[in-house]
PDB file of C-alpha atoms in Angstrom:
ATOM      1  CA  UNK A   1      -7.037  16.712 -32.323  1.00 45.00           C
ATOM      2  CA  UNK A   2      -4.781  15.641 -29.697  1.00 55.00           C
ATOM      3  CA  UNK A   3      -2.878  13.915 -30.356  1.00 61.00           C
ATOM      4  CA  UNK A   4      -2.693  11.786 -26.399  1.00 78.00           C
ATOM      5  CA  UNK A   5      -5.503  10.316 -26.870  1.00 87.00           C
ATOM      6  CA  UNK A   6      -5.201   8.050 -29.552  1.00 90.00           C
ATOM      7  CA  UNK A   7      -1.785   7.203 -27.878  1.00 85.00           C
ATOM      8  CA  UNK A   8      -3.811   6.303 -24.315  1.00 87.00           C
ATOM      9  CA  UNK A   9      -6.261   4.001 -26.268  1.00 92.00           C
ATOM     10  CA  UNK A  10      -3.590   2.242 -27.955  1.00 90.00           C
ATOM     11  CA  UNK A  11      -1.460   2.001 -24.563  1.00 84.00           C
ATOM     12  CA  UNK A  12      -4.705   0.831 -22.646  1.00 87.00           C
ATOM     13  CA  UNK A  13      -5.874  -1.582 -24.899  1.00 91.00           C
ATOM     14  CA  UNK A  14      -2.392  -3.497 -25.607  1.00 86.00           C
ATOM     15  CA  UNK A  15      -2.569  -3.115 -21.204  1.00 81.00           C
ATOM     16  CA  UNK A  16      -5.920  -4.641 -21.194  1.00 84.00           C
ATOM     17  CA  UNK A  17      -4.364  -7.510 -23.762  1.00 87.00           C
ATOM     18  CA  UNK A  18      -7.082  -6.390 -26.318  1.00 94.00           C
ATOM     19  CA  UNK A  19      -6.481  -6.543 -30.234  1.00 97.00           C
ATOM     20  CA  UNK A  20      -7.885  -3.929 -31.855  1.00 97.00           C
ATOM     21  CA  UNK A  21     -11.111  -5.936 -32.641  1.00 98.00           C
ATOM     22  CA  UNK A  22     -11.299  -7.470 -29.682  1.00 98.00           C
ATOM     23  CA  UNK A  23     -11.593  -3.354 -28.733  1.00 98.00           C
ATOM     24  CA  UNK A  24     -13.908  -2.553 -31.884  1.00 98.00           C
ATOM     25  CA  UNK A  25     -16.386  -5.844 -30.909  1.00 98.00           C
ATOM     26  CA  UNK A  26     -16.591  -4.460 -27.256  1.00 97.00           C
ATOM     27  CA  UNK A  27     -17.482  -1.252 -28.470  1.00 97.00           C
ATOM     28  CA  UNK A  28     -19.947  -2.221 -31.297  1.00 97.00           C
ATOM     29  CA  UNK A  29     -17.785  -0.777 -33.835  1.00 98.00           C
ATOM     30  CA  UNK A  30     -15.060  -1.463 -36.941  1.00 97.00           C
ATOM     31  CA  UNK A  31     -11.564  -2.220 -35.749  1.00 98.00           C
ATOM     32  CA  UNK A  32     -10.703   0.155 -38.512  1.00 98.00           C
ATOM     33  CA  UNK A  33     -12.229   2.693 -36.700  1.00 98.00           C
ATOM     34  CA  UNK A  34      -9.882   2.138 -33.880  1.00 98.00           C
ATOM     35  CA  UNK A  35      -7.138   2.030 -35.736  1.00 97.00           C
ATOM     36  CA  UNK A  36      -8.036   5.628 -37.077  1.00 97.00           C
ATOM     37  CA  UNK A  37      -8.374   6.925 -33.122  1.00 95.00           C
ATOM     38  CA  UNK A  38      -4.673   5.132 -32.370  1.00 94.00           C
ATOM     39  CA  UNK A  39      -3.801   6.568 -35.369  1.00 93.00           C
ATOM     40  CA  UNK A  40      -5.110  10.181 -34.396  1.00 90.00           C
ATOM     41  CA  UNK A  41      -6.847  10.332 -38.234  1.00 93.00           C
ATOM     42  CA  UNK A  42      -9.896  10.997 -35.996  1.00 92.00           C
ATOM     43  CA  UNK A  43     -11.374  10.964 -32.455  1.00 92.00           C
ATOM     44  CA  UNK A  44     -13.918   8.569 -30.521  1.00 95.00           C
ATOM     45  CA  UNK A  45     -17.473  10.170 -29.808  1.00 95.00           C
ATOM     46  CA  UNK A  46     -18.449  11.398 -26.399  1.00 94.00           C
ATOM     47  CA  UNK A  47     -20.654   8.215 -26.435  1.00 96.00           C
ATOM     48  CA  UNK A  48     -17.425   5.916 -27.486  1.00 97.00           C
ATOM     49  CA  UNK A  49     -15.154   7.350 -25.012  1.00 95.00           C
ATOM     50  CA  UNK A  50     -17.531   6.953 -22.401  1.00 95.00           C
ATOM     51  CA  UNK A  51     -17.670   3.149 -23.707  1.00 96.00           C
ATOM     52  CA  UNK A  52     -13.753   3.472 -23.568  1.00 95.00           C
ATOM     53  CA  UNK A  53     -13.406   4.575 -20.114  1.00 90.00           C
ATOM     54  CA  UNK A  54     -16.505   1.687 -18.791  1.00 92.00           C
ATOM     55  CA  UNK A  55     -13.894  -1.080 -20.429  1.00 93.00           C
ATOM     56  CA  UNK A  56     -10.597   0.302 -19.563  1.00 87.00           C
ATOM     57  CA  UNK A  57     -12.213   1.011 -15.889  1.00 81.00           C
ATOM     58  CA  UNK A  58     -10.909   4.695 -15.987  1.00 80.00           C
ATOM     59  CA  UNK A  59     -12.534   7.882 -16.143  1.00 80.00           C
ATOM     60  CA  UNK A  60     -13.006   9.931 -19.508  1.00 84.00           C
ATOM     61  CA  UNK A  61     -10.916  12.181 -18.014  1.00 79.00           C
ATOM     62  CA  UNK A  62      -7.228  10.191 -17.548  1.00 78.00           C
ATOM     63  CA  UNK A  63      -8.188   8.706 -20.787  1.00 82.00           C
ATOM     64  CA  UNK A  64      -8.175  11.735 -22.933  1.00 83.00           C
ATOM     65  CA  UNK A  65      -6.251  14.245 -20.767  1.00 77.00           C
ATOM     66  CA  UNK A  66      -3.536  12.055 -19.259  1.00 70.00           C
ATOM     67  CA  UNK A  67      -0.701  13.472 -20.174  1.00 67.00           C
ATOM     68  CA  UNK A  68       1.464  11.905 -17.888  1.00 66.00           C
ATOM     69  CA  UNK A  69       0.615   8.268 -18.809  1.00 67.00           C
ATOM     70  CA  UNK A  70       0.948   9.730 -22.632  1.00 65.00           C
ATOM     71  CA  UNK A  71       4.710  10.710 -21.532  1.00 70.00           C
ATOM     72  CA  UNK A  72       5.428   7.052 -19.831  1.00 70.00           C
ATOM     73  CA  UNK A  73       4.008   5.537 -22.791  1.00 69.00           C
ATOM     74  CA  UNK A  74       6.170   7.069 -25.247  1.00 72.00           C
ATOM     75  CA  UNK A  75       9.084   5.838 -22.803  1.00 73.00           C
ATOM     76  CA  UNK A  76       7.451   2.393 -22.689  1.00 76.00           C
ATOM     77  CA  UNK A  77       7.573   1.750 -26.159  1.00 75.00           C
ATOM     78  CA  UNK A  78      11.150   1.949 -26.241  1.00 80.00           C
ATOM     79  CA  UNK A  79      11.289  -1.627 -24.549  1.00 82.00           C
ATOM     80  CA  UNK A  80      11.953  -4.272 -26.808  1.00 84.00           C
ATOM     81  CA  UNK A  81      10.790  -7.143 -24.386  1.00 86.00           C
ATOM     82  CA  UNK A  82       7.463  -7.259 -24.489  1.00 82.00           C
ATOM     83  CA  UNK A  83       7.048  -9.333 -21.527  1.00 87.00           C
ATOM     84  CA  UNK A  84       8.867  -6.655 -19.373  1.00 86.00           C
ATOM     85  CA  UNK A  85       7.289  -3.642 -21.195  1.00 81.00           C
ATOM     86  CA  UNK A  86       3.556  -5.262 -20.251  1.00 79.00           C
ATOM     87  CA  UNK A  87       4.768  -5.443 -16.889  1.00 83.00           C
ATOM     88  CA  UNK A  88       5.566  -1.943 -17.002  1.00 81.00           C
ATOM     89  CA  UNK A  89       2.050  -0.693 -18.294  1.00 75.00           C
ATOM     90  CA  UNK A  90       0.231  -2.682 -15.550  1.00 74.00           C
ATOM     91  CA  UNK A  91       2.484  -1.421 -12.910  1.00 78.00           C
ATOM     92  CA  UNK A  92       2.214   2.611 -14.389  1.00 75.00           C
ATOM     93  CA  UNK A  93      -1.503   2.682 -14.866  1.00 70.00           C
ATOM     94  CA  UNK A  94      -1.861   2.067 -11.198  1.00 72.00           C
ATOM     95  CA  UNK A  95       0.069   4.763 -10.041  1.00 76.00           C
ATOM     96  CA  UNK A  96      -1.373   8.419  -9.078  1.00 76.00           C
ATOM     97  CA  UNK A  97      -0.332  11.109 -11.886  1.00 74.00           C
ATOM     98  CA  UNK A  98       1.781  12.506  -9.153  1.00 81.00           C
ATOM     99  CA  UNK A  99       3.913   8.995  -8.697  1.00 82.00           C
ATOM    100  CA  UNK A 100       4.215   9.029 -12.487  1.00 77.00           C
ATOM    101  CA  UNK A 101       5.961  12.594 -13.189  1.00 80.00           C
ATOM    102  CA  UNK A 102       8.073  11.160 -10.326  1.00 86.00           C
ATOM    103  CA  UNK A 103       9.169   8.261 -11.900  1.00 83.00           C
ATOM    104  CA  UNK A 104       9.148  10.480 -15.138  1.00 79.00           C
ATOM    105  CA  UNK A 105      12.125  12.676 -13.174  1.00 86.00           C
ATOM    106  CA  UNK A 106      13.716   9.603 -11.975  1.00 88.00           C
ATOM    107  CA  UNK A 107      13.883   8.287 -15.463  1.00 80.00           C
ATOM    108  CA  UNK A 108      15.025  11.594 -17.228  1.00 82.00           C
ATOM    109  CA  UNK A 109      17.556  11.204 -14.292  1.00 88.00           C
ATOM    110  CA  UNK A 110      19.282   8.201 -14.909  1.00 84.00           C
ATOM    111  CA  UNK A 111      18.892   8.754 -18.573  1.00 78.00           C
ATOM    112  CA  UNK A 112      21.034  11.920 -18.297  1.00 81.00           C
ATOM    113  CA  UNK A 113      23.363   9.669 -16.506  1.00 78.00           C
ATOM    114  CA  UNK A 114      23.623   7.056 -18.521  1.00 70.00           C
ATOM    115  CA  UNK A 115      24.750   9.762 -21.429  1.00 70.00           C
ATOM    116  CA  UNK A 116      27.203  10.785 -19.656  1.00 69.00           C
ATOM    117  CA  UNK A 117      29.284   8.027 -18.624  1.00 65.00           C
TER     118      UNK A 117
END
């Protein structure tokens, strides 16, 4: 499986200020069962991530091949402030995939930067 998309859901639904029940009522299902898909022990149904993409207003498409936003997430989770990492995720999952490998080049950037001083 791949392993982005369980990374996506989780990213979306901590975006969308859903717990994972919150997710699993929406959806009709166990929270367990999300917790597998975050977890990437398994993956939604067509008919699930259709549900998915309905409540996270995206298309099934940037929610299981978004790589970019997969990337961004990994570097989001690095923030300890929650407040400022949550303003992050709303800010990112606006932006076009080609803003975001920007901002991904930008960051790897001043990363590299910050190493070397």
């Amino acid at each position: 499986m791949d392993r982005k998309i369980g990374e996506n859901i989780r990213a979306l639904r901590k975006l969308n200020d859903l717990s994972q029940q919150k997710l699993a009522d929406k959806l009709g299902i166990s929270a367990q069962i999300v917790s597998n898909w975050e977890r990437n022990c398994n993956s939604p149904s067509l008919q699930d991530t259709e549900k998915l993409a309905k409540i996270f207003s995206c298309t099934i498409d940037y929610l299981v091949n978004n790589e970019t936003f997969y990337e961004m997430n990994c570097y989001l989770n690095q923030i300890k402030d929650k407040e400022l990492r949550n303003y992050w995720y709303k800010e990112l999952v606006r932006c076009k995939d080609s803003e975001l490998k920007a901002l991904q080049t930008l960051w790897e950037t001043m990363k590299s930067v910050a190493v070397a001083q």
